PDB file of C-alpha atoms and ligand atoms in Angstrom:
ATOM      1  CA  MET A  26      -1.356  -8.804  30.656  1.00 56.00           C
ATOM      2  CA  GLN A  27       0.531  -7.479  33.714  1.00 60.00           C
ATOM      3  CA  ASN A  28      -1.205  -6.212  36.837  1.00 74.00           C
ATOM      4  CA  GLY A  29      -4.524  -6.454  34.950  1.00 78.00           C
ATOM      5  CA  ILE A  30      -3.430  -3.762  32.469  1.00 82.00           C
ATOM      6  CA  GLU A  31      -3.825  -4.620  28.744  1.00 81.00           C
ATOM      7  CA  PRO A  32      -0.814  -3.859  26.484  1.00 80.00           C
ATOM      8  CA  VAL A  33      -1.449  -0.988  24.105  1.00 83.00           C
ATOM      9  CA  ALA A  34      -2.642  -2.307  20.728  1.00 89.00           C
ATOM     10  CA  PRO A  35      -1.045  -0.846  17.543  1.00 88.00           C
ATOM     11  CA  ALA A  36      -4.450   0.425  16.388  1.00 91.00           C
ATOM     12  CA  GLU A  37      -4.789   2.377  19.624  1.00 93.00           C
ATOM     13  CA  ILE A  38      -1.455   4.102  18.969  1.00 95.00           C
ATOM     14  CA  THR A  39      -2.627   5.106  15.501  1.00 97.00           C
ATOM     15  CA  ALA A  40      -5.899   6.453  16.900  1.00 96.00           C
ATOM     16  CA  ASN A  41      -4.062   8.481  19.555  1.00 96.00           C
ATOM     17  CA  VAL A  42      -1.715  10.040  17.013  1.00 97.00           C
ATOM     18  CA  LEU A  43      -4.620  10.933  14.708  1.00 98.00           C
ATOM     19  CA  GLU A  44      -6.429  12.538  17.635  1.00 97.00           C
ATOM     20  CA  SER A  45      -3.327  14.623  18.456  1.00 98.00           C
ATOM     21  CA  PHE A  46      -3.850  16.580  15.228  1.00 98.00           C
ATOM     22  CA  ALA A  47      -7.489  17.433  15.967  1.00 95.00           C
ATOM     23  CA  GLY A  48      -6.636  20.969  17.072  1.00 95.00           C
ATOM     24  CA  ALA A  49      -4.623  21.950  13.967  1.00 96.00           C
ATOM     25  CA  ASP A  50      -5.741  25.371  12.721  1.00 96.00           C
ATOM     26  CA  SER A  51      -5.387  24.358   9.106  1.00 97.00           C
ATOM     27  CA  ALA A  52      -7.868  21.674   8.027  1.00 97.00           C
ATOM     28  CA  ARG A  53      -5.638  20.811   5.092  1.00 97.00           C
ATOM     29  CA  LEU A  54      -2.559  20.347   7.272  1.00 98.00           C
ATOM     30  CA  ARG A  55      -4.636  18.148   9.602  1.00 98.00           C
ATOM     31  CA  GLU A  56      -5.763  16.034   6.638  1.00 98.00           C
ATOM     32  CA  LEU A  57      -2.219  15.664   5.293  1.00 98.00           C
ATOM     33  CA  MET A  58      -0.694  14.739   8.664  1.00 98.00           C
ATOM     34  CA  GLN A  59      -3.442  12.286   9.594  1.00 98.00           C
ATOM     35  CA  SER A  60      -3.336  10.573   6.233  1.00 98.00           C
ATOM     36  CA  LEU A  61       0.459  10.381   6.379  1.00 98.00           C
ATOM     37  CA  VAL A  62       0.283   8.704   9.803  1.00 98.00           C
ATOM     38  CA  VAL A  63      -2.406   6.245   8.669  1.00 98.00           C
ATOM     39  CA  HIS A  64      -0.289   5.193   5.695  1.00 98.00           C
ATOM     40  CA  LEU A  65       3.006   5.082   7.608  1.00 98.00           C
ATOM     41  CA  HIS A  66       1.501   2.905  10.317  1.00 98.00           C
ATOM     42  CA  ALA A  67      -0.195   0.677   7.705  1.00 97.00           C
ATOM     43  CA  PHE A  68       3.159   0.275   5.939  1.00 98.00           C
ATOM     44  CA  ALA A  69       4.812  -0.810   9.178  1.00 97.00           C
ATOM     45  CA  ALA A  70       1.960  -3.208   9.981  1.00 96.00           C
ATOM     46  CA  GLU A  71       1.733  -4.726   6.499  1.00 97.00           C
ATOM     47  CA  THR A  72       5.456  -5.378   6.225  1.00 98.00           C
ATOM     48  CA  GLY A  73       5.963  -6.321   9.869  1.00 97.00           C
ATOM     49  CA  LEU A  74       8.677  -3.648   9.984  1.00 98.00           C
ATOM     50  CA  THR A  75      11.369  -4.664  12.488  1.00 98.00           C
ATOM     51  CA  GLN A  76      13.148  -2.272  14.833  1.00 97.00           C
ATOM     52  CA  GLU A  77      16.438  -2.917  13.043  1.00 98.00           C
ATOM     53  CA  GLU A  78      14.852  -2.098   9.681  1.00 98.00           C
ATOM     54  CA  TRP A  79      13.342   1.148  10.953  1.00 98.00           C
ATOM     55  CA  GLN A  80      16.693   2.056  12.516  1.00 98.00           C
ATOM     56  CA  ALA A  81      18.241   1.599   9.045  1.00 97.00           C
ATOM     57  CA  GLY A  82      15.464   3.808   7.615  1.00 97.00           C
ATOM     58  CA  ILE A  83      16.250   6.544  10.119  1.00 97.00           C
ATOM     59  CA  ALA A  84      19.962   6.230   9.324  1.00 97.00           C
ATOM     60  CA  ALA A  85      19.134   6.776   5.625  1.00 98.00           C
ATOM     61  CA  LEU A  86      17.023   9.844   6.482  1.00 97.00           C
ATOM     62  CA  THR A  87      19.841  11.186   8.650  1.00 98.00           C
ATOM     63  CA  ALA A  88      22.383  10.646   5.852  1.00 98.00           C
ATOM     64  CA  THR A  89      19.988  12.412   3.470  1.00 97.00           C
ATOM     65  CA  GLY A  90      19.989  15.497   5.675  1.00 97.00           C
ATOM     66  CA  GLN A  91      23.731  15.363   6.164  1.00 97.00           C
ATOM     67  CA  ILE A  92      24.591  15.172   2.459  1.00 96.00           C
ATOM     68  CA  THR A  93      22.128  17.909   1.462  1.00 93.00           C
ATOM     69  CA  ASP A  94      23.545  21.415   1.053  1.00 88.00           C
ATOM     70  CA  GLU A  95      23.180  24.371  -1.310  1.00 79.00           C
ATOM     71  CA  ARG A  96      24.574  22.293  -4.207  1.00 78.00           C
ATOM     72  CA  ARG A  97      23.221  18.839  -3.412  1.00 87.00           C
ATOM     73  CA  GLN A  98      19.521  18.068  -2.856  1.00 89.00           C
ATOM     74  CA  GLU A  99      19.136  14.458  -1.736  1.00 94.00           C
ATOM     75  CA  PHE A 100      15.508  14.872  -0.633  1.00 93.00           C
ATOM     76  CA  ILE A 101      14.419  15.751  -4.185  1.00 91.00           C
ATOM     77  CA  LEU A 102      16.424  12.760  -5.361  1.00 94.00           C
ATOM     78  CA  TRP A 103      14.410  10.422  -3.103  1.00 96.00           C
ATOM     79  CA  SER A 104      11.175  11.927  -4.368  1.00 95.00           C
ATOM     80  CA  ASP A 105      12.343  11.476  -7.962  1.00 95.00           C
ATOM     81  CA  ALA A 106      13.806   7.983  -7.585  1.00 97.00           C
ATOM     82  CA  LEU A 107      10.653   6.730  -5.824  1.00 98.00           C
ATOM     83  CA  GLY A 108       8.444   8.137  -8.593  1.00 97.00           C
ATOM     84  CA  LEU A 109       6.696  10.521  -6.198  1.00 97.00           C
ATOM     85  CA  SER A 110       7.701  13.652  -8.120  1.00 94.00           C
ATOM     86  CA  MET A 111       6.133  12.275 -11.306  1.00 95.00           C
ATOM     87  CA  PHE A 112       3.083  11.061  -9.374  1.00 95.00           C
ATOM     88  CA  VAL A 113       2.433  14.502  -7.846  1.00 94.00           C
ATOM     89  CA  ASP A 114       3.050  16.089 -11.243  1.00 91.00           C
ATOM     90  CA  ALA A 115       0.471  13.776 -12.839  1.00 91.00           C
ATOM     91  CA  LEU A 116      -2.071  14.673 -10.145  1.00 92.00           C
ATOM     92  CA  ALA A 117      -1.457  18.390 -10.731  1.00 87.00           C
ATOM     93  CA  HIS A 118      -1.666  18.420 -14.515  1.00 83.00           C
ATOM     94  CA  ARG A 119      -4.500  17.388 -16.762  1.00 84.00           C
ATOM     95  CA  PRO A 120      -3.362  19.393 -19.794  1.00 84.00           C
ATOM     96  CA  PRO A 121      -5.769  20.046 -22.666  1.00 86.00           C
ATOM     97  CA  ALA A 122      -5.152  18.019 -25.839  1.00 89.00           C
ATOM     98  CA  GLY A 123      -2.169  19.438 -27.696  1.00 92.00           C
ATOM     99  CA  ALA A 124      -0.502  21.060 -24.681  1.00 96.00           C
ATOM    100  CA  THR A 125       3.153  20.168 -24.133  1.00 97.00           C
ATOM    101  CA  GLU A 126       3.403  17.682 -21.274  1.00 96.00           C
ATOM    102  CA  SER A 127       5.217  18.397 -18.030  1.00 95.00           C
ATOM    103  CA  THR A 128       7.845  16.357 -16.247  1.00 95.00           C
ATOM    104  CA  VAL A 129      10.099  16.584 -13.171  1.00 93.00           C
ATOM    105  CA  LEU A 130      12.030  19.729 -12.196  1.00 92.00           C
ATOM    106  CA  GLY A 131      15.001  17.776 -10.828  1.00 90.00           C
ATOM    107  CA  PRO A 132      17.592  19.052  -8.356  1.00 87.00           C
ATOM    108  CA  PHE A 133      19.761  21.128 -10.719  1.00 90.00           C
ATOM    109  CA  TYR A 134      17.468  24.072 -11.453  1.00 92.00           C
ATOM    110  CA  VAL A 135      18.926  27.430 -10.444  1.00 91.00           C
ATOM    111  CA  PRO A 136      16.566  30.417 -10.664  1.00 93.00           C
ATOM    112  CA  GLY A 137      17.831  33.709 -12.055  1.00 93.00           C
ATOM    113  CA  SER A 138      19.694  32.499 -15.159  1.00 96.00           C
ATOM    114  CA  PRO A 139      20.910  35.360 -17.373  1.00 97.00           C
ATOM    115  CA  LEU A 140      18.490  36.705 -19.988  1.00 98.00           C
ATOM    116  CA  ARG A 141      20.145  35.998 -23.328  1.00 98.00           C
ATOM    117  CA  ASP A 142      19.417  37.231 -26.851  1.00 97.00           C
ATOM    118  CA  TYR A 143      17.573  35.275 -29.512  1.00 97.00           C
ATOM    119  CA  GLY A 144      20.006  32.706 -30.947  1.00 96.00           C
ATOM    120  CA  ALA A 145      22.670  33.119 -28.214  1.00 96.00           C
ATOM    121  CA  ARG A 146      24.850  30.306 -26.898  1.00 96.00           C
ATOM    122  CA  ILE A 147      24.236  28.952 -23.438  1.00 97.00           C
ATOM    123  CA  ALA A 148      27.594  27.127 -23.263  1.00 96.00           C
ATOM    124  CA  GLU A 149      30.283  29.342 -21.721  1.00 95.00           C
ATOM    125  CA  ALA A 150      32.976  26.672 -22.272  1.00 93.00           C
ATOM    126  CA  ASP A 151      33.432  23.834 -24.783  1.00 90.00           C
ATOM    127  CA  SER A 152      30.905  21.163 -23.847  1.00 93.00           C
ATOM    128  CA  GLY A 153      30.053  19.072 -26.894  1.00 94.00           C
ATOM    129  CA  THR A 154      28.381  19.223 -30.304  1.00 95.00           C
ATOM    130  CA  PRO A 155      26.551  22.540 -30.783  1.00 96.00           C
ATOM    131  CA  ALA A 156      22.785  22.152 -31.097  1.00 97.00           C
ATOM    132  CA  TRP A 157      20.587  24.844 -32.655  1.00 97.00           C
ATOM    133  CA  VAL A 158      17.359  24.616 -30.647  1.00 98.00           C
ATOM    134  CA  TYR A 159      14.433  26.505 -32.097  1.00 97.00           C
ATOM    135  CA  GLY A 160      10.658  26.611 -31.984  1.00 98.00           C
ATOM    136  CA  ARG A 161       7.610  28.662 -31.161  1.00 98.00           C
ATOM    137  CA  VAL A 162       5.601  29.017 -27.982  1.00 98.00           C
ATOM    138  CA  VAL A 163       1.876  28.893 -28.755  1.00 98.00           C
ATOM    139  CA  ASP A 164      -1.515  28.735 -27.012  1.00 98.00           C
ATOM    140  CA  ALA A 165      -2.440  25.025 -26.814  1.00 97.00           C
ATOM    141  CA  VAL A 166      -6.119  25.720 -27.436  1.00 95.00           C
ATOM    142  CA  ASN A 167      -6.147  28.145 -30.386  1.00 95.00           C
ATOM    143  CA  GLY A 168      -2.558  27.802 -31.644  1.00 96.00           C
ATOM    144  CA  HIS A 169      -1.883  31.556 -31.446  1.00 98.00           C
ATOM    145  CA  PRO A 170       1.777  32.494 -30.945  1.00 98.00           C
ATOM    146  CA  LEU A 171       2.706  33.855 -27.528  1.00 98.00           C
ATOM    147  CA  ALA A 172       4.985  36.889 -27.703  1.00 98.00           C
ATOM    148  CA  GLY A 173       7.148  37.703 -24.682  1.00 97.00           C
ATOM    149  CA  ALA A 174       6.941  34.212 -23.151  1.00 98.00           C
ATOM    150  CA  GLU A 175      10.006  33.169 -21.154  1.00 98.00           C
ATOM    151  CA  VAL A 176      11.910  29.984 -21.982  1.00 98.00           C
ATOM    152  CA  ASP A 177      14.247  29.147 -19.092  1.00 98.00           C
ATOM    153  CA  VAL A 178      16.665  26.332 -20.043  1.00 98.00           C
ATOM    154  CA  TRP A 179      19.406  24.299 -18.404  1.00 98.00           C
ATOM    155  CA  GLN A 180      21.275  21.165 -19.415  1.00 98.00           C
ATOM    156  CA  ASN A 181      24.407  19.085 -18.896  1.00 97.00           C
ATOM    157  CA  GLY A 182      27.499  18.959 -21.102  1.00 96.00           C
ATOM    158  CA  ASP A 183      29.645  16.168 -22.507  1.00 95.00           C
ATOM    159  CA  ASN A 184      31.282  15.644 -19.086  1.00 96.00           C
ATOM    160  CA  ARG A 185      27.728  14.627 -17.959  1.00 96.00           C
ATOM    161  CA  LEU A 186      27.631  17.403 -15.360  1.00 95.00           C
ATOM    162  CA  TYR A 187      25.349  20.386 -14.783  1.00 94.00           C
ATOM    163  CA  ALA A 188      27.184  23.590 -13.920  1.00 93.00           C
ATOM    164  CA  VAL A 189      26.031  23.375 -10.284  1.00 89.00           C
ATOM    165  CA  GLN A 190      27.770  20.004  -9.997  1.00 89.00           C
ATOM    166  CA  ASP A 191      31.000  21.167 -11.585  1.00 90.00           C
ATOM    167  CA  PRO A 192      33.312  23.442  -9.575  1.00 89.00           C
ATOM    168  CA  GLN A 193      35.301  24.198 -12.800  1.00 92.00           C
ATOM    169  CA  ALA A 194      32.256  25.490 -14.708  1.00 93.00           C
ATOM    170  CA  PRO A 195      31.424  29.205 -15.071  1.00 92.00           C
ATOM    171  CA  GLU A 196      28.394  30.079 -12.928  1.00 92.00           C
ATOM    172  CA  HIS A 197      25.920  30.502 -15.813  1.00 95.00           C
ATOM    173  CA  HIS A 198      27.331  27.756 -18.027  1.00 97.00           C
ATOM    174  CA  LEU A 199      24.706  25.779 -19.981  1.00 98.00           C
ATOM    175  CA  ARG A 200      21.738  27.766 -18.756  1.00 97.00           C
ATOM    176  CA  GLY A 201      19.862  30.870 -19.821  1.00 98.00           C
ATOM    177  CA  ARG A 202      16.497  32.575 -20.242  1.00 98.00           C
ATOM    178  CA  PHE A 203      15.061  33.632 -23.594  1.00 98.00           C
ATOM    179  CA  ARG A 204      12.049  35.771 -24.499  1.00 98.00           C
ATOM    180  CA  THR A 205       9.893  34.832 -27.470  1.00 98.00           C
ATOM    181  CA  ARG A 206       9.561  37.246 -30.384  1.00 98.00           C
ATOM    182  CA  ASP A 207       6.263  38.646 -31.692  1.00 98.00           C
ATOM    183  CA  ASP A 208       5.682  35.430 -33.654  1.00 98.00           C
ATOM    184  CA  GLY A 209       6.319  33.298 -30.529  1.00 98.00           C
ATOM    185  CA  ALA A 210       9.741  32.202 -31.831  1.00 98.00           C
ATOM    186  CA  PHE A 211      12.726  31.401 -29.647  1.00 98.00           C
ATOM    187  CA  ALA A 212      16.136  29.968 -30.499  1.00 97.00           C
ATOM    188  CA  PHE A 213      19.412  29.283 -28.773  1.00 97.00           C
ATOM    189  CA  VAL A 214      22.635  27.372 -29.250  1.00 97.00           C
ATOM    190  CA  ALA A 215      22.807  24.497 -26.777  1.00 97.00           C
ATOM    191  CA  VAL A 216      24.988  21.385 -26.956  1.00 97.00           C
ATOM    192  CA  ARG A 217      23.750  17.891 -27.599  1.00 97.00           C
ATOM    193  CA  PRO A 218      23.002  16.618 -24.085  1.00 98.00           C
ATOM    194  CA  THR A 219      24.343  13.321 -22.820  1.00 97.00           C
ATOM    195  CA  PRO A 220      22.866  10.572 -20.608  1.00 98.00           C
ATOM    196  CA  TYR A 221      24.063  10.824 -17.023  1.00 97.00           C
ATOM    197  CA  PRO A 222      23.696   9.064 -13.691  1.00 97.00           C
ATOM    198  CA  ILE A 223      21.749  10.839 -10.967  1.00 95.00           C
ATOM    199  CA  PRO A 224      24.094  11.472  -8.018  1.00 94.00           C
ATOM    200  CA  ASP A 225      24.582   7.975  -6.613  1.00 95.00           C
ATOM    201  CA  ASP A 226      27.250   8.442  -3.936  1.00 95.00           C
ATOM    202  CA  GLY A 227      24.661   9.037  -1.195  1.00 97.00           C
ATOM    203  CA  PRO A 228      21.724   7.222   0.403  1.00 98.00           C
ATOM    204  CA  VAL A 229      19.635   7.233  -2.801  1.00 97.00           C
ATOM    205  CA  GLY A 230      22.540   5.611  -4.632  1.00 98.00           C
ATOM    206  CA  GLN A 231      22.799   2.995  -1.873  1.00 98.00           C
ATOM    207  CA  MET A 232      19.112   2.225  -2.276  1.00 98.00           C
ATOM    208  CA  LEU A 233      19.505   1.905  -6.073  1.00 98.00           C
ATOM    209  CA  LYS A 234      22.466  -0.476  -5.704  1.00 98.00           C
ATOM    210  CA  ALA A 235      20.797  -2.562  -3.003  1.00 97.00           C
ATOM    211  CA  THR A 236      17.674  -2.981  -5.135  1.00 98.00           C
ATOM    212  CA  GLY A 237      19.487  -3.723  -8.409  1.00 98.00           C
ATOM    213  CA  ARG A 238      18.450  -0.444 -10.081  1.00 98.00           C
ATOM    214  CA  HIS A 239      20.704   1.718 -12.254  1.00 98.00           C
ATOM    215  CA  PRO A 240      21.061   5.509 -11.769  1.00 98.00           C
ATOM    216  CA  TRP A 241      20.994   6.605 -15.435  1.00 98.00           C
ATOM    217  CA  ARG A 242      18.813   9.231 -17.095  1.00 98.00           C
ATOM    218  CA  PRO A 243      18.382   9.598 -20.874  1.00 98.00           C
ATOM    219  CA  ALA A 244      19.801  12.731 -22.562  1.00 98.00           C
ATOM    220  CA  HIS A 245      17.555  15.796 -22.272  1.00 98.00           C
ATOM    221  CA  ILE A 246      17.355  19.580 -22.072  1.00 98.00           C
ATOM    222  CA  HIS A 247      15.299  21.112 -19.253  1.00 98.00           C
ATOM    223  CA  MET A 248      12.831  23.954 -19.816  1.00 98.00           C
ATOM    224  CA  ILE A 249      10.499  26.058 -17.740  1.00 98.00           C
ATOM    225  CA  VAL A 250       8.178  28.050 -20.007  1.00 98.00           C
ATOM    226  CA  ARG A 251       6.236  30.951 -18.512  1.00 97.00           C
ATOM    227  CA  ALA A 252       3.687  33.333 -20.044  1.00 97.00           C
ATOM    228  CA  ALA A 253       1.098  35.578 -18.385  1.00 96.00           C
ATOM    229  CA  GLY A 254      -2.289  33.822 -18.318  1.00 96.00           C
ATOM    230  CA  TYR A 255      -0.840  30.338 -18.959  1.00 96.00           C
ATOM    231  CA  VAL A 256       0.016  27.395 -16.723  1.00 94.00           C
ATOM    232  CA  THR A 257       3.778  27.429 -16.111  1.00 95.00           C
ATOM    233  CA  LEU A 258       5.289  24.426 -17.856  1.00 96.00           C
ATOM    234  CA  VAL A 259       8.175  22.480 -16.288  1.00 95.00           C
ATOM    235  CA  THR A 260       9.427  19.966 -18.794  1.00 97.00           C
ATOM    236  CA  HIS A 261      12.329  18.303 -20.634  1.00 97.00           C
ATOM    237  CA  ILE A 262      12.983  17.708 -24.296  1.00 98.00           C
ATOM    238  CA  PHE A 263      14.459  14.208 -24.630  1.00 98.00           C
ATOM    239  CA  ASP A 264      16.842  13.061 -27.344  1.00 98.00           C
ATOM    240  CA  ARG A 265      14.781  10.340 -29.048  1.00 98.00           C
ATOM    241  CA  ASP A 266      17.979   8.430 -29.898  1.00 97.00           C
ATOM    242  CA  SER A 267      19.292   8.360 -26.336  1.00 98.00           C
ATOM    243  CA  ASP A 268      19.966   5.292 -24.228  1.00 98.00           C
ATOM    244  CA  TYR A 269      17.842   4.764 -21.093  1.00 98.00           C
ATOM    245  CA  LEU A 270      14.572   6.119 -22.548  1.00 98.00           C
ATOM    246  CA  GLU A 271      12.941   2.865 -21.408  1.00 97.00           C
ATOM    247  CA  SER A 272      14.443   2.835 -17.921  1.00 97.00           C
ATOM    248  CA  ASP A 273      14.861   6.431 -16.732  1.00 98.00           C
ATOM    249  CA  ALA A 274      15.971   6.300 -13.072  1.00 98.00           C
ATOM    250  CA  VAL A 275      13.329   8.915 -12.178  1.00 97.00           C
ATOM    251  CA  PHE A 276      10.440   7.693 -14.397  1.00 97.00           C
ATOM    252  CA  ALA A 277      10.170  11.067 -16.162  1.00 97.00           C
ATOM    253  CA  VAL A 278      10.070  10.103 -19.867  1.00 98.00           C
ATOM    254  CA  LYS A 279       6.837  10.798 -21.758  1.00 96.00           C
ATOM    255  CA  PRO A 280       6.679   9.738 -25.413  1.00 96.00           C
ATOM    256  CA  SER A 281       5.336  13.154 -26.475  1.00 96.00           C
ATOM    257  CA  LEU A 282       8.572  14.791 -25.238  1.00 97.00           C
ATOM    258  CA  LEU A 283      10.935  12.840 -27.527  1.00 98.00           C
ATOM    259  CA  ARG A 284      12.517  14.907 -30.301  1.00 97.00           C
ATOM    260  CA  ALA A 285      15.141  14.343 -33.014  1.00 97.00           C
ATOM    261  CA  PHE A 286      18.541  16.007 -32.815  1.00 97.00           C
ATOM    262  CA  GLU A 287      19.214  16.174 -36.570  1.00 96.00           C
ATOM    263  CA  PRO A 288      22.936  15.889 -37.428  1.00 96.00           C
ATOM    264  CA  ARG A 289      24.140  18.775 -39.667  1.00 96.00           C
ATOM    265  CA  ALA A 290      27.427  19.147 -41.516  1.00 95.00           C
ATOM    266  CA  ALA A 291      29.850  22.034 -41.089  1.00 93.00           C
ATOM    267  CA  ASP A 292      29.044  23.246 -44.641  1.00 93.00           C
ATOM    268  CA  ASP A 293      25.250  23.137 -44.167  1.00 94.00           C
ATOM    269  CA  PRO A 294      23.987  26.453 -45.615  1.00 93.00           C
ATOM    270  CA  ALA A 295      21.496  26.762 -42.717  1.00 92.00           C
ATOM    271  CA  ARG A 296      24.371  26.869 -40.172  1.00 92.00           C
ATOM    272  CA  PRO A 297      23.602  29.722 -37.753  1.00 91.00           C
ATOM    273  CA  ALA A 298      26.248  32.363 -37.043  1.00 86.00           C
ATOM    274  CA  GLY A 299      28.550  31.432 -34.196  1.00 81.00           C
ATOM    275  CA  ILE A 300      28.497  27.678 -34.835  1.00 90.00           C
ATOM    276  CA  GLU A 301      31.618  26.025 -36.218  1.00 88.00           C
ATOM    277  CA  GLY A 302      32.202  22.439 -37.339  1.00 92.00           C
ATOM    278  CA  ASP A 303      29.599  19.707 -37.193  1.00 94.00           C
ATOM    279  CA  TRP A 304      26.413  20.608 -35.391  1.00 97.00           C
ATOM    280  CA  CYS A 305      22.843  19.425 -34.968  1.00 97.00           C
ATOM    281  CA  SER A 306      19.426  21.014 -34.856  1.00 97.00           C
ATOM    282  CA  LEU A 307      16.403  20.412 -32.701  1.00 97.00           C
ATOM    283  CA  GLU A 308      12.951  21.753 -33.490  1.00 97.00           C
ATOM    284  CA  CYS A 309      10.691  21.954 -30.484  1.00 95.00           C
ATOM    285  CA  ASP A 310       7.463  23.888 -30.413  1.00 97.00           C
ATOM    286  CA  ILE A 311       5.877  24.404 -27.014  1.00 98.00           C
ATOM    287  CA  ALA A 312       2.114  24.662 -26.459  1.00 98.00           C
ATOM    288  CA  LEU A 313       0.954  26.189 -23.166  1.00 97.00           C
ATOM    289  CA  ALA A 314      -2.415  25.595 -21.503  1.00 95.00           C
ATOM    290  CA  PRO A 315      -4.382  28.704 -20.501  1.00 95.00           C
ATOM    291  CA  GLY A 316      -4.516  29.014 -16.714  1.00 91.00           C
ATOM    292  CA  LEU A 317      -2.652  30.160 -13.663  1.00 86.00           C
ATOM    293  CA  GLU A 318       1.058  30.784 -13.621  1.00 83.00           C
ATOM    294  CA  ARG A 319       3.070  29.122 -10.875  1.00 81.00           C
ATOM    295  CA  THR A 320       6.264  30.247  -9.203  1.00 81.00           C
ATOM    296  CA  VAL A 321       8.858  27.506  -9.472  1.00 82.00           C
ATOM    297  CA  THR A 322      11.156  27.805  -6.502  1.00 72.00           C
ATOM    298  CA  ASP A 323      14.254  25.907  -5.821  1.00 67.00           C
ATOM    299  CA  PRO A 324      13.827  24.046  -2.531  1.00 60.00           C
ATOM    300  CA  GLY A 325      17.390  22.796  -2.739  1.00 59.00           C
ATOM    301  CA  ARG A 326      19.238  26.045  -2.372  1.00 48.00           C
ATOM    302  CA  THR A 327      18.721  28.623   0.319  1.00 37.00           C
ATOM    303  CA  ALA A 328      20.670  31.475  -1.271  1.00 33.00           C
TER     304      ALA A 328
HETATM  305  C1  LIG B  28      17.610  16.079 -13.796  1.00 60.34           C
HETATM  306  O1  LIG B  28      17.087  15.812 -14.853  1.00 60.34           O
HETATM  307  O2  LIG B  28      18.355  17.040 -13.756  1.00 60.34           O
HETATM  308  C2  LIG B  28      17.347  15.177 -12.636  1.00 60.34           C
HETATM  309  C3  LIG B  28      16.057  14.830 -12.340  1.00 60.34           C
HETATM  310  C4  LIG B  28      15.826  14.005 -11.251  1.00 60.34           C
HETATM  311  C5  LIG B  28      16.882  13.538 -10.488  1.00 60.34           C
HETATM  312  C6  LIG B  28      18.184  13.896 -10.810  1.00 60.34           C
HETATM  313  C7  LIG B  28      18.422  14.710 -11.897  1.00 60.34           C
HETATM  314 FE1  LIG B  29      18.539  16.674 -16.101  1.00 60.34          FE
END
């Protein structure tokens, strides 16, 4: 005590900050900000956070902003690597039995992929073993096929990269949108995806290294499936034979999303037109839950 004045107690600081939000017009924004402050302050108190440590935290946040641009989204990477993306996804979705499960969007989604015909290739350059991906989109409750649903897909190639990461790749390489036929069927020629490390040359990568974690994700194809009157599904189809299924760097594997890429020979009579040499096939039906559609935006890119 100096001059009879008590030092400000930490709890008093928390109370003052909470009070500062009392006038927020939006009750929801007030709730979110106050809860965030309560938990941030509790984190600092519980861990006895030092000034040096918080300075390092701010440096990591600053580096996150500096490395983020229209091709690189380090904020999403933090959310994914800390499991928050999957946590928020789990809070948002309680799908009915039989509905295809959701998983993370990830930082490589680009809206506005070209609409392609049934059975078309999404690879615009050689990128690995062709994979015939086919299935039906159905109503998860009554099993009826959904005609005119949109299946929006993107994936990496055998160089591990998504087109947005690869300056050599054509703009629409390894992505496309497909509309289901009257019987709910869709099909396209993909390539067998490959495991890959999440970008680890920035602050998230530093955190992974410092904590002894690896950056790898198991092989998968991304999908957003949309149909009027159904909950928009953001998901992946994982290669059930991939490495890293047990230790995905972003915690996004769900057992129901594992599928077999069946190897097929060049002389297989079922070989679809346009595929040459050895190939593989992947059957993946998608069941959508009735409900409200959602617009999936891309927070990473401003264009
Ligand atoms: C992806 O699957 O594209 C991805 C998801 C989370 C972090 C990085 C990449
Ligand atoms: Fe991915």
